[in-house]
PDB file of C-alpha atoms (C1' of nucleotides) in Angstrom:
ATOM      1  CA  MET A   1      -8.539  13.689 -47.415  1.00 31.00           C
ATOM      2  CA  ARG A   2      -7.291  10.300 -46.400  1.00 32.00           C
ATOM      3  CA  LYS A   3      -3.823   9.164 -47.270  1.00 34.00           C
ATOM      4  CA  GLY A   4      -2.828   5.514 -49.015  1.00 36.00           C
ATOM      5  CA  ARG A   5      -2.337   2.897 -46.955  1.00 41.00           C
ATOM      6  CA  ASN A   6       1.214   1.894 -46.109  1.00 44.00           C
ATOM      7  CA  VAL A   7       2.860  -1.378 -44.935  1.00 41.00           C
ATOM      8  CA  ILE A   8       5.565  -0.677 -42.205  1.00 39.00           C
ATOM      9  CA  ARG A   9       8.272  -2.806 -41.007  1.00 38.00           C
ATOM     10  CA  ASN A  10       8.595  -3.726 -37.286  1.00 35.00           C
ATOM     11  CA  LYS A  11      12.074  -3.793 -35.080  1.00 34.00           C
ATOM     12  CA  HIS A  12      12.300  -7.527 -36.432  1.00 35.00           C
ATOM     13  CA  ASN A  13      12.309  -5.968 -39.895  1.00 35.00           C
ATOM     14  CA  ASP A  14       9.849  -8.858 -40.726  1.00 37.00           C
ATOM     15  CA  ILE A  15       6.930  -7.586 -42.847  1.00 39.00           C
ATOM     16  CA  CYS A  16       4.522  -6.209 -40.383  1.00 42.00           C
ATOM     17  CA  GLU A  17       0.596  -6.835 -40.694  1.00 45.00           C
ATOM     18  CA  VAL A  18      -0.310  -3.593 -39.321  1.00 51.00           C
ATOM     19  CA  ARG A  19      -0.890  -0.875 -42.123  1.00 69.00           C
ATOM     20  CA  THR A  20      -1.356   2.732 -41.140  1.00 71.00           C
ATOM     21  CA  VAL A  21      -4.551   4.320 -42.476  1.00 73.00           C
ATOM     22  CA  ASP A  22      -3.390   8.129 -41.625  1.00 79.00           C
ATOM     23  CA  LYS A  23       0.460   8.396 -41.364  1.00 83.00           C
ATOM     24  CA  ARG A  24       0.339  12.123 -40.238  1.00 84.00           C
ATOM     25  CA  ARG A  25      -2.305  11.346 -37.402  1.00 87.00           C
ATOM     26  CA  VAL A  26      -0.481   8.182 -36.455  1.00 88.00           C
ATOM     27  CA  ALA A  27       3.096   9.938 -36.273  1.00 89.00           C
ATOM     28  CA  ALA A  28       1.404  12.841 -33.928  1.00 89.00           C
ATOM     29  CA  VAL A  29      -0.358  10.517 -31.662  1.00 88.00           C
ATOM     30  CA  ARG A  30       2.608   8.349 -31.194  1.00 88.00           C
ATOM     31  CA  LYS A  31       4.856  11.399 -30.470  1.00 87.00           C
ATOM     32  CA  GLY A  32       2.684  12.121 -27.358  1.00 86.00           C
ATOM     33  CA  MET A  33       2.346   8.637 -26.559  1.00 88.00           C
ATOM     34  CA  LEU A  34       3.244   6.773 -23.105  1.00 88.00           C
ATOM     35  CA  THR A  35       6.141   4.994 -22.569  1.00 85.00           C
ATOM     36  CA  GLY A  36       5.978   1.400 -22.023  1.00 84.00           C
ATOM     37  CA  GLU A  37       7.293   1.920 -18.496  1.00 88.00           C
ATOM     38  CA  GLU A  38       4.875   4.824 -17.821  1.00 90.00           C
ATOM     39  CA  ALA A  39       2.124   2.673 -19.290  1.00 94.00           C
ATOM     40  CA  GLY A  40       3.183  -0.117 -16.993  1.00 94.00           C
ATOM     41  CA  ARG A  41       3.610   1.680 -13.682  1.00 93.00           C
ATOM     42  CA  LEU A  42       0.044   3.405 -14.360  1.00 95.00           C
ATOM     43  CA  SER A  43      -1.791   0.333 -14.683  1.00 96.00           C
ATOM     44  CA  GLU A  44       0.069  -0.986 -11.795  1.00 95.00           C
ATOM     45  CA  THR A  45      -1.170   1.866  -9.932  1.00 95.00           C
ATOM     46  CA  PHE A  46      -4.948   1.113 -11.003  1.00 97.00           C
ATOM     47  CA  SER A  47      -4.402  -2.805 -10.251  1.00 97.00           C
ATOM     48  CA  VAL A  48      -4.128  -1.941  -6.610  1.00 96.00           C
ATOM     49  CA  LEU A  49      -7.765  -0.555  -6.693  1.00 97.00           C
ATOM     50  CA  ALA A  50      -8.950  -3.085  -9.119  1.00 97.00           C
ATOM     51  CA  ASP A  51      -9.646  -5.689  -6.398  1.00 97.00           C
ATOM     52  CA  PRO A  52     -12.859  -5.371  -4.185  1.00 97.00           C
ATOM     53  CA  THR A  53     -11.344  -6.212  -0.801  1.00 97.00           C
ATOM     54  CA  ARG A  54      -8.384  -3.949  -1.507  1.00 97.00           C
ATOM     55  CA  THR A  55     -10.529  -1.234  -2.415  1.00 97.00           C
ATOM     56  CA  ARG A  56     -12.606  -1.834   1.021  1.00 97.00           C
ATOM     57  CA  ILE A  57      -9.406  -2.172   2.988  1.00 97.00           C
ATOM     58  CA  ILE A  58      -8.398   1.540   1.688  1.00 97.00           C
ATOM     59  CA  HIS A  59     -11.571   2.796   2.314  1.00 97.00           C
ATOM     60  CA  ALA A  60     -11.676   1.625   6.020  1.00 96.00           C
ATOM     61  CA  LEU A  61      -8.412   2.627   6.673  1.00 97.00           C
ATOM     62  CA  SER A  62      -9.341   6.368   5.235  1.00 95.00           C
ATOM     63  CA  GLN A  63     -11.636   6.355   8.041  1.00 94.00           C
ATOM     64  CA  ALA A  64      -9.680   5.062  11.166  1.00 94.00           C
ATOM     65  CA  GLU A  65      -6.410   3.353  11.908  1.00 95.00           C
ATOM     66  CA  LEU A  66      -7.332  -0.082  12.322  1.00 96.00           C
ATOM     67  CA  CYS A  67      -5.665  -3.422  13.449  1.00 95.00           C
ATOM     68  CA  VAL A  68      -5.736  -6.937  11.065  1.00 96.00           C
ATOM     69  CA  CYS A  69      -8.374  -8.376  13.109  1.00 94.00           C
ATOM     70  CA  ASP A  70     -10.585  -5.354  13.019  1.00 95.00           C
ATOM     71  CA  ILE A  71     -10.134  -4.782   8.995  1.00 96.00           C
ATOM     72  CA  SER A  72     -11.271  -8.446   8.788  1.00 95.00           C
ATOM     73  CA  ALA A  73     -14.526  -7.888  11.056  1.00 93.00           C
ATOM     74  CA  VAL A  74     -15.280  -4.790   9.099  1.00 93.00           C
ATOM     75  CA  ILE A  75     -15.075  -6.321   5.657  1.00 94.00           C
ATOM     76  CA  GLY A  76     -15.949  -9.737   6.512  1.00 92.00           C
ATOM     77  CA  VAL A  77     -12.954 -11.454   4.846  1.00 94.00           C
ATOM     78  CA  SER A  78     -10.669 -13.743   6.859  1.00 95.00           C
ATOM     79  CA  VAL A  79      -7.481 -12.712   8.934  1.00 96.00           C
ATOM     80  CA  SER A  80      -5.469 -14.231   6.447  1.00 96.00           C
ATOM     81  CA  ALA A  81      -6.906 -12.988   3.143  1.00 97.00           C
ATOM     82  CA  ILE A  82      -6.342  -9.392   4.318  1.00 98.00           C
ATOM     83  CA  SER A  83      -2.975  -9.834   5.850  1.00 97.00           C
ATOM     84  CA  HIS A  84      -1.937 -11.107   2.206  1.00 98.00           C
ATOM     85  CA  GLN A  85      -3.685  -7.939   0.691  1.00 98.00           C
ATOM     86  CA  LEU A  86      -2.137  -5.553   3.080  1.00 98.00           C
ATOM     87  CA  ARG A  87       1.282  -6.870   2.084  1.00 97.00           C
ATOM     88  CA  VAL A  88       0.576  -5.969  -1.308  1.00 97.00           C
ATOM     89  CA  LEU A  89      -0.326  -2.343  -0.199  1.00 97.00           C
ATOM     90  CA  ARG A  90       2.664  -2.369   1.997  1.00 97.00           C
ATOM     91  CA  ASN A  91       4.706  -3.424  -0.763  1.00 94.00           C
ATOM     92  CA  MET A  92       3.544  -0.700  -2.715  1.00 94.00           C
ATOM     93  CA  ARG A  93       3.906   1.992  -0.098  1.00 94.00           C
ATOM     94  CA  LEU A  94       0.241   2.730   0.201  1.00 96.00           C
ATOM     95  CA  VAL A  95      -0.107   1.725   3.918  1.00 97.00           C
ATOM     96  CA  LYS A  96       2.330   1.804   7.111  1.00 97.00           C
ATOM     97  CA  PHE A  97       1.949   0.004  10.088  1.00 97.00           C
ATOM     98  CA  ARG A  98       2.526   0.359  13.825  1.00 96.00           C
ATOM     99  CA  LYS A  99       3.249  -2.276  16.329  1.00 94.00           C
ATOM    100  CA  GLU A 100       1.776  -2.080  19.602  1.00 91.00           C
ATOM    101  CA  SER A 101       2.719  -5.112  21.645  1.00 88.00           C
ATOM    102  CA  LYS A 102       0.963  -7.929  19.603  1.00 91.00           C
ATOM    103  CA  MET A 103      -1.118  -5.890  17.446  1.00 93.00           C
ATOM    104  CA  VAL A 104      -0.581  -4.300  14.355  1.00 96.00           C
ATOM    105  CA  TYR A 105      -2.129  -1.084  13.554  1.00 96.00           C
ATOM    106  CA  TYR A 106      -2.389  -0.095   9.950  1.00 98.00           C
ATOM    107  CA  SER A 107      -2.903   3.295   8.139  1.00 97.00           C
ATOM    108  CA  LEU A 108      -3.046   4.857   4.885  1.00 97.00           C
ATOM    109  CA  ASP A 109       0.427   6.350   4.007  1.00 95.00           C
ATOM    110  CA  ASP A 110      -0.437   7.962   0.446  1.00 90.00           C
ATOM    111  CA  GLY A 111      -2.439  10.993   0.008  1.00 90.00           C
ATOM    112  CA  HIS A 112      -2.658  10.287  -4.068  1.00 91.00           C
ATOM    113  CA  ILE A 113      -4.412   6.953  -3.555  1.00 93.00           C
ATOM    114  CA  GLU A 114      -7.204   8.408  -1.262  1.00 94.00           C
ATOM    115  CA  THR A 115      -7.701  10.972  -4.189  1.00 93.00           C
ATOM    116  CA  LEU A 116      -7.741   8.393  -6.793  1.00 94.00           C
ATOM    117  CA  PHE A 117     -10.525   6.446  -4.826  1.00 95.00           C
ATOM    118  CA  ASN A 118     -12.644   9.633  -4.330  1.00 94.00           C
ATOM    119  CA  GLU A 119     -12.324  10.099  -8.008  1.00 93.00           C
ATOM    120  CA  GLY A 120     -13.239   6.645  -8.782  1.00 94.00           C
ATOM    121  CA  LEU A 121     -15.817   6.561  -6.286  1.00 92.00           C
ATOM    122  CA  LYS A 122     -17.519   9.928  -7.695  1.00 90.00           C
ATOM    123  CA  HIS A 123     -17.534   8.139 -10.925  1.00 88.00           C
ATOM    124  CA  VAL A 124     -19.506   5.122  -9.632  1.00 87.00           C
ATOM    125  CA  ARG A 125     -21.801   7.090  -8.030  1.00 85.00           C
ATOM    126  CA  GLU A 126     -22.397   9.415 -10.801  1.00 79.00           C
TER     127      GLU A 126
ATOM    128  CA  MET B   1      -8.841   2.522  26.466  1.00 31.00           C
ATOM    129  CA  ARG B   2      -9.077  -0.822  24.760  1.00 32.00           C
ATOM    130  CA  LYS B   3     -12.457  -2.849  25.106  1.00 34.00           C
ATOM    131  CA  GLY B   4     -12.429  -6.688  25.614  1.00 36.00           C
ATOM    132  CA  ARG B   5     -12.073  -9.247  22.694  1.00 40.00           C
ATOM    133  CA  ASN B   6     -15.154 -10.458  21.583  1.00 44.00           C
ATOM    134  CA  VAL B   7     -16.234 -13.120  19.499  1.00 42.00           C
ATOM    135  CA  ILE B   8     -18.906 -12.488  16.973  1.00 40.00           C
ATOM    136  CA  ARG B   9     -20.899 -14.595  14.788  1.00 38.00           C
ATOM    137  CA  ASN B  10     -21.377 -14.326  11.179  1.00 36.00           C
ATOM    138  CA  LYS B  11     -24.435 -14.904   9.077  1.00 35.00           C
ATOM    139  CA  HIS B  12     -24.596 -18.444   8.681  1.00 36.00           C
ATOM    140  CA  ASN B  13     -24.721 -18.492  12.387  1.00 35.00           C
ATOM    141  CA  ASP B  14     -21.403 -20.063  12.589  1.00 37.00           C
ATOM    142  CA  ILE B  15     -18.863 -19.391  15.381  1.00 39.00           C
ATOM    143  CA  CYS B  16     -16.870 -16.723  13.483  1.00 42.00           C
ATOM    144  CA  GLU B  17     -13.061 -16.850  13.978  1.00 44.00           C
ATOM    145  CA  VAL B  18     -12.881 -13.118  13.992  1.00 51.00           C
ATOM    146  CA  ARG B  19     -12.555 -11.308  17.100  1.00 69.00           C
ATOM    147  CA  THR B  20     -13.105  -7.637  16.881  1.00 71.00           C
ATOM    148  CA  VAL B  21     -10.736  -5.809  19.364  1.00 73.00           C
ATOM    149  CA  ASP B  22     -12.267  -2.174  19.421  1.00 79.00           C
ATOM    150  CA  LYS B  23     -16.152  -2.724  18.923  1.00 83.00           C
ATOM    151  CA  ARG B  24     -16.917   1.056  18.665  1.00 85.00           C
ATOM    152  CA  ARG B  25     -14.423   1.989  16.315  1.00 87.00           C
ATOM    153  CA  VAL B  26     -15.331  -1.119  13.983  1.00 89.00           C
ATOM    154  CA  ALA B  27     -19.116  -0.400  14.252  1.00 90.00           C
ATOM    155  CA  ALA B  28     -18.494   3.031  13.359  1.00 90.00           C
ATOM    156  CA  VAL B  29     -16.334   2.326  10.266  1.00 89.00           C
ATOM    157  CA  ARG B  30     -18.386  -0.577   9.258  1.00 89.00           C
ATOM    158  CA  LYS B  31     -21.206   2.016   9.272  1.00 88.00           C
ATOM    159  CA  GLY B  32     -19.632   4.258   6.484  1.00 87.00           C
ATOM    160  CA  MET B  33     -18.566   1.007   4.554  1.00 89.00           C
ATOM    161  CA  LEU B  34     -19.239   0.965   1.023  1.00 89.00           C
ATOM    162  CA  THR B  35     -21.580  -2.050   0.079  1.00 85.00           C
ATOM    163  CA  GLY B  36     -20.256  -4.828  -1.478  1.00 85.00           C
ATOM    164  CA  GLU B  37     -21.991  -3.743  -4.709  1.00 88.00           C
ATOM    165  CA  GLU B  38     -20.326  -0.251  -4.739  1.00 91.00           C
ATOM    166  CA  ALA B  39     -16.895  -2.155  -4.006  1.00 94.00           C
ATOM    167  CA  GLY B  40     -17.643  -4.377  -7.016  1.00 94.00           C
ATOM    168  CA  ARG B  41     -18.466  -1.565  -9.346  1.00 94.00           C
ATOM    169  CA  LEU B  42     -15.403   0.701  -8.028  1.00 96.00           C
ATOM    170  CA  SER B  43     -12.925  -2.038  -8.717  1.00 96.00           C
ATOM    171  CA  GLU B  44     -14.610  -2.687 -11.823  1.00 95.00           C
ATOM    172  CA  THR B  45     -14.161   0.830 -12.934  1.00 96.00           C
ATOM    173  CA  PHE B  46     -10.385   0.612 -11.755  1.00 97.00           C
ATOM    174  CA  SER B  47      -9.717  -2.820 -13.528  1.00 97.00           C
ATOM    175  CA  VAL B  48     -10.451  -1.312 -17.044  1.00 96.00           C
ATOM    176  CA  LEU B  49      -7.062   1.022 -16.353  1.00 97.00           C
ATOM    177  CA  ALA B  50      -5.210  -1.858 -14.812  1.00 97.00           C
ATOM    178  CA  ASP B  51      -3.862  -3.179 -18.062  1.00 97.00           C
ATOM    179  CA  PRO B  52      -1.151  -1.139 -20.023  1.00 97.00           C
ATOM    180  CA  THR B  53      -2.896  -1.716 -23.227  1.00 97.00           C
ATOM    181  CA  ARG B  54      -6.141  -0.354 -22.432  1.00 98.00           C
ATOM    182  CA  THR B  55      -4.344   2.684 -20.433  1.00 97.00           C
ATOM    183  CA  ARG B  56      -2.483   3.207 -23.831  1.00 97.00           C
ATOM    184  CA  ILE B  57      -5.664   3.030 -25.813  1.00 97.00           C
ATOM    185  CA  ILE B  58      -7.738   5.450 -23.798  1.00 97.00           C
ATOM    186  CA  HIS B  59      -4.329   7.917 -23.883  1.00 97.00           C
ATOM    187  CA  ALA B  60      -4.409   7.438 -27.597  1.00 97.00           C
ATOM    188  CA  LEU B  61      -8.043   8.238 -28.028  1.00 97.00           C
ATOM    189  CA  SER B  62      -7.746  11.166 -25.720  1.00 96.00           C
ATOM    190  CA  GLN B  63      -5.604  12.917 -28.383  1.00 94.00           C
ATOM    191  CA  ALA B  64      -7.378  11.720 -31.448  1.00 94.00           C
ATOM    192  CA  GLU B  65     -10.262   9.683 -32.814  1.00 96.00           C
ATOM    193  CA  LEU B  66      -8.495   6.656 -34.404  1.00 96.00           C
ATOM    194  CA  CYS B  67      -9.421   3.399 -36.346  1.00 95.00           C
ATOM    195  CA  VAL B  68      -8.729  -0.063 -35.170  1.00 96.00           C
ATOM    196  CA  CYS B  69      -5.640  -0.424 -37.355  1.00 94.00           C
ATOM    197  CA  ASP B  70      -3.955   3.065 -36.365  1.00 95.00           C
ATOM    198  CA  ILE B  71      -4.417   2.394 -32.521  1.00 96.00           C
ATOM    199  CA  SER B  72      -2.593  -0.920 -33.498  1.00 95.00           C
ATOM    200  CA  ALA B  73       0.131   0.750 -35.328  1.00 93.00           C
ATOM    201  CA  VAL B  74       0.236   3.637 -32.521  1.00 94.00           C
ATOM    202  CA  ILE B  75       0.389   0.928 -29.704  1.00 94.00           C
ATOM    203  CA  GLY B  76       2.308  -1.845 -31.430  1.00 92.00           C
ATOM    204  CA  VAL B  77       0.020  -4.398 -30.637  1.00 95.00           C
ATOM    205  CA  SER B  78      -1.962  -6.894 -33.338  1.00 95.00           C
ATOM    206  CA  VAL B  79      -5.058  -5.888 -34.517  1.00 96.00           C
ATOM    207  CA  SER B  80      -7.236  -8.466 -32.742  1.00 97.00           C
ATOM    208  CA  ALA B  81      -5.848  -7.782 -29.425  1.00 97.00           C
ATOM    209  CA  ILE B  82      -6.802  -4.239 -29.794  1.00 98.00           C
ATOM    210  CA  SER B  83     -10.046  -5.310 -31.046  1.00 98.00           C
ATOM    211  CA  HIS B  84     -10.652  -7.184 -27.990  1.00 98.00           C
ATOM    212  CA  GLN B  85      -9.657  -4.603 -25.715  1.00 98.00           C
ATOM    213  CA  LEU B  86     -12.261  -2.227 -27.547  1.00 98.00           C
ATOM    214  CA  ARG B  87     -14.701  -4.563 -26.683  1.00 97.00           C
ATOM    215  CA  VAL B  88     -14.226  -4.304 -23.167  1.00 97.00           C
ATOM    216  CA  LEU B  89     -13.850  -0.829 -23.454  1.00 98.00           C
ATOM    217  CA  ARG B  90     -17.573  -0.550 -25.462  1.00 97.00           C
ATOM    218  CA  ASN B  91     -19.138  -2.613 -22.842  1.00 95.00           C
ATOM    219  CA  MET B  92     -18.148  -0.260 -20.223  1.00 94.00           C
ATOM    220  CA  ARG B  93     -19.618   2.463 -22.524  1.00 95.00           C
ATOM    221  CA  LEU B  94     -15.885   4.150 -22.294  1.00 96.00           C
ATOM    222  CA  VAL B  95     -15.626   4.585 -25.863  1.00 97.00           C
ATOM    223  CA  LYS B  96     -18.006   5.246 -28.890  1.00 97.00           C
ATOM    224  CA  PHE B  97     -17.326   4.014 -32.615  1.00 97.00           C
ATOM    225  CA  ARG B  98     -18.383   5.573 -35.946  1.00 96.00           C
ATOM    226  CA  LYS B  99     -18.461   3.380 -39.061  1.00 95.00           C
ATOM    227  CA  GLU B 100     -17.296   4.883 -42.357  1.00 91.00           C
ATOM    228  CA  SER B 101     -17.493   2.236 -45.126  1.00 89.00           C
ATOM    229  CA  LYS B 102     -14.965  -0.353 -43.975  1.00 91.00           C
ATOM    230  CA  MET B 103     -13.304   1.652 -41.205  1.00 94.00           C
ATOM    231  CA  VAL B 104     -14.273   2.057 -37.643  1.00 96.00           C
ATOM    232  CA  TYR B 105     -13.208   5.013 -35.720  1.00 97.00           C
ATOM    233  CA  TYR B 106     -13.067   5.071 -32.116  1.00 98.00           C
ATOM    234  CA  SER B 107     -13.260   8.096 -29.708  1.00 97.00           C
ATOM    235  CA  LEU B 108     -13.624   8.685 -26.018  1.00 97.00           C
ATOM    236  CA  ASP B 109     -17.096   8.383 -24.739  1.00 95.00           C
ATOM    237  CA  ASP B 110     -16.810   9.306 -20.759  1.00 91.00           C
ATOM    238  CA  GLY B 111     -14.965  12.288 -19.581  1.00 90.00           C
ATOM    239  CA  HIS B 112     -14.638  10.688 -16.061  1.00 91.00           C
ATOM    240  CA  ILE B 113     -12.239   8.045 -17.073  1.00 93.00           C
ATOM    241  CA  GLU B 114      -9.907  10.756 -18.550  1.00 94.00           C
ATOM    242  CA  THR B 115     -10.034  12.658 -15.200  1.00 93.00           C
ATOM    243  CA  LEU B 116      -9.057   9.273 -13.655  1.00 94.00           C
ATOM    244  CA  PHE B 117      -6.667   8.625 -16.192  1.00 95.00           C
ATOM    245  CA  ASN B 118      -5.057  12.042 -15.712  1.00 94.00           C
ATOM    246  CA  GLU B 119      -5.071  11.831 -11.889  1.00 93.00           C
ATOM    247  CA  GLY B 120      -3.245   8.260 -12.240  1.00 94.00           C
ATOM    248  CA  LEU B 121      -0.789   9.820 -14.363  1.00 92.00           C
ATOM    249  CA  LYS B 122      -0.098  12.515 -11.865  1.00 90.00           C
ATOM    250  CA  HIS B 123       0.680   9.981  -9.384  1.00 87.00           C
ATOM    251  CA  VAL B 124       3.034   8.030 -11.459  1.00 87.00           C
ATOM    252  CA  ARG B 125       4.929  11.287 -12.447  1.00 85.00           C
ATOM    253  CA  GLU B 126       4.908  12.496  -8.955  1.00 79.00           C
TER     254      GLU B 126
ATOM    255  C1'  DT C   1       8.384 -23.001  30.715  1.00 74.66           C
ATOM    256  C1'  DT C   2       4.220 -23.328  28.425  1.00 74.66           C
ATOM    257  C1'  DC C   3       0.078 -21.517  26.659  1.00 74.66           C
ATOM    258  C1'  DT C   4      -2.586 -18.132  24.048  1.00 74.66           C
ATOM    259  C1'  DC C   5      -2.941 -14.482  20.632  1.00 74.66           C
ATOM    260  C1'  DA C   6      -2.320 -11.331  16.452  1.00 74.66           C
ATOM    261  C1'  DC C   7      -0.480 -11.595  12.664  1.00 74.66           C
ATOM    262  C1'  DT C   8       2.443 -13.650   8.626  1.00 74.66           C
ATOM    263  C1'  DT C   9       3.823 -16.581   5.371  1.00 74.66           C
ATOM    264  C1'  DG C  10       4.157 -20.568   1.714  1.00 74.66           C
ATOM    265  C1'  DA C  11       1.650 -23.842  -0.925  1.00 74.66           C
ATOM    266  C1'  DA C  12      -2.179 -25.311  -3.188  1.00 74.66           C
ATOM    267  C1'  DT C  13      -6.341 -24.418  -5.566  1.00 74.66           C
ATOM    268  C1'  DA C  14      -9.569 -22.158  -8.188  1.00 74.66           C
ATOM    269  C1'  DC C  15     -10.330 -18.440 -10.864  1.00 74.66           C
ATOM    270  C1'  DT C  16      -9.789 -14.546 -13.886  1.00 74.66           C
ATOM    271  C1'  DT C  17      -7.548 -12.351 -17.977  1.00 74.66           C
ATOM    272  C1'  DG C  18      -4.546 -11.055 -22.072  1.00 74.66           C
ATOM    273  C1'  DT C  19      -2.879 -12.547 -26.383  1.00 74.66           C
ATOM    274  C1'  DT C  20      -2.705 -15.501 -30.244  1.00 74.66           C
ATOM    275  C1'  DC C  21      -4.366 -18.076 -33.994  1.00 74.66           C
ATOM    276  C1'  DA C  22      -7.688 -18.962 -37.350  1.00 74.66           C
ATOM    277  C1'  DA C  23     -12.068 -18.237 -39.012  1.00 74.66           C
ATOM    278  C1'  DG C  24     -16.060 -15.420 -39.950  1.00 74.66           C
ATOM    279  C1'  DT C  25     -18.552 -10.904 -41.221  1.00 74.66           C
ATOM    280  C1'  DG C  26     -19.555  -6.931 -44.185  1.00 74.66           C
ATOM    281  C1'  DT C  27     -17.922  -3.588 -47.495  1.00 74.66           C
ATOM    282  C1'  DA C  28     -15.786  -1.972 -51.403  1.00 74.66           C
ATOM    283  C1'  DA C  29     -13.033  -2.260 -55.423  1.00 74.66           C
ATOM    284  C1'  DC C  30     -12.296  -5.109 -59.535  1.00 74.66           C
TER     285       DC C  30
ATOM    286  C1'  DG D   1     -18.928 -12.956 -59.579  1.00 74.66           C
ATOM    287  C1'  DT D   2     -14.419 -12.712 -56.987  1.00 74.66           C
ATOM    288  C1'  DT D   3     -10.745 -10.698 -54.487  1.00 74.66           C
ATOM    289  C1'  DA D   4      -9.005  -7.489 -50.992  1.00 74.66           C
ATOM    290  C1'  DC D   5      -9.491  -5.305 -46.895  1.00 74.66           C
ATOM    291  C1'  DA D   6     -11.007  -3.384 -41.601  1.00 74.66           C
ATOM    292  C1'  DC D   7     -12.690  -5.444 -38.365  1.00 74.66           C
ATOM    293  C1'  DT D   8     -14.923  -8.937 -35.098  1.00 74.66           C
ATOM    294  C1'  DT D   9     -15.158 -13.189 -32.881  1.00 74.66           C
ATOM    295  C1'  DG D  10     -14.665 -17.712 -30.299  1.00 74.66           C
ATOM    296  C1'  DA D  11     -11.390 -21.271 -28.854  1.00 74.66           C
ATOM    297  C1'  DA D  12      -7.023 -22.327 -26.708  1.00 74.66           C
ATOM    298  C1'  DC D  13      -3.325 -21.393 -23.949  1.00 74.66           C
ATOM    299  C1'  DA D  14      -0.381 -18.977 -21.025  1.00 74.66           C
ATOM    300  C1'  DA D  15       0.443 -16.019 -17.040  1.00 74.66           C
ATOM    301  C1'  DG D  16      -1.400 -13.887 -12.995  1.00 74.66           C
ATOM    302  C1'  DT D  17      -4.098 -13.368  -9.012  1.00 74.66           C
ATOM    303  C1'  DA D  18      -7.204 -14.035  -4.675  1.00 74.66           C
ATOM    304  C1'  DT D  19      -8.543 -17.123  -1.411  1.00 74.66           C
ATOM    305  C1'  DT D  20      -7.738 -20.812   2.051  1.00 74.66           C
ATOM    306  C1'  DC D  21      -5.455 -24.246   4.920  1.00 74.66           C
ATOM    307  C1'  DA D  22      -2.043 -25.364   7.648  1.00 74.66           C
ATOM    308  C1'  DA D  23       2.186 -24.018   9.834  1.00 74.66           C
ATOM    309  C1'  DG D  24       5.286 -20.683  11.476  1.00 74.66           C
ATOM    310  C1'  DT D  25       6.794 -16.334  14.374  1.00 74.66           C
ATOM    311  C1'  DG D  26       6.986 -13.601  18.217  1.00 74.66           C
ATOM    312  C1'  DA D  27       5.228 -10.892  22.269  1.00 74.66           C
ATOM    313  C1'  DG D  28       2.726 -11.432  26.399  1.00 74.66           C
ATOM    314  C1'  DA D  29       0.032 -13.850  29.958  1.00 74.66           C
ATOM    315  C1'  DA D  30      -0.097 -17.972  33.253  1.00 74.66           C
TER     316       DA D  30
END
DNA sequence: TTCTCACTTGAATACTTGTTCAAGTGTAAC
DNA sequence: GTTACACTTGAACAAGTATTCAAGTGAGAA
């Protein structure tokens, strides 16, 4: 049985437009809810894989350690664009690199992201 | 042993700036590479979870079937914004809905996405 | 030293995206 | 009929992002 509608107030103490329909259910779900910070970090993690260039970089590096220009050749995107994306991946500590004279070799530095990638691939391939 | 640098040509038959360093490795990786379409669908899938509002909606719906205004109340985002995001989730067939008079009840319609969500959460919580 | 090469970086541009606001739909109550 | 309500939708705006281009770095070859 559904409870009556209730007007609630937000933190600014304004009249809140939101009306809850099922107070009990809302309270229960809200209790188990992600914190704003958790939701933020979670979506940030998924954002890394939300770009086709980055997914392809990660996929390529899951197969072999590669230098920047070889990643560029494999994926068919300019060296500059790859370098920019590698910086994103570096900042998130998802790849590591090794310098050998002029060359810079990149490889994956996070097992989780590979798991996530493969889980996503499974979903796409049904 | 590193092979010599090679200038390759792209599909437009222009001289391509990209030089491969290790032809064999590049060829091998390229062979197992994702197609452009696969990479696109993969990153599209991850894009769904790349927004905190959507991750919270999915998390909420993984706990209970909820109407729009209750989702709004749980998450603390306007009904309109929630509705827009629900459309995205509907278009990707990740949620289903059920109408009961004036109310619309949403619930998850894809087990894969819950798996992906939980895998991501595991990563975030270490 | 000078030159080339592999890569990085900053600025600019074009594109995408999330939220708000206002208007609109359809159902139920009055 | 009118009103209230739950939700949807389109337009507009702001914020974020991926790529390109040009310049810069630093290591090794000449």
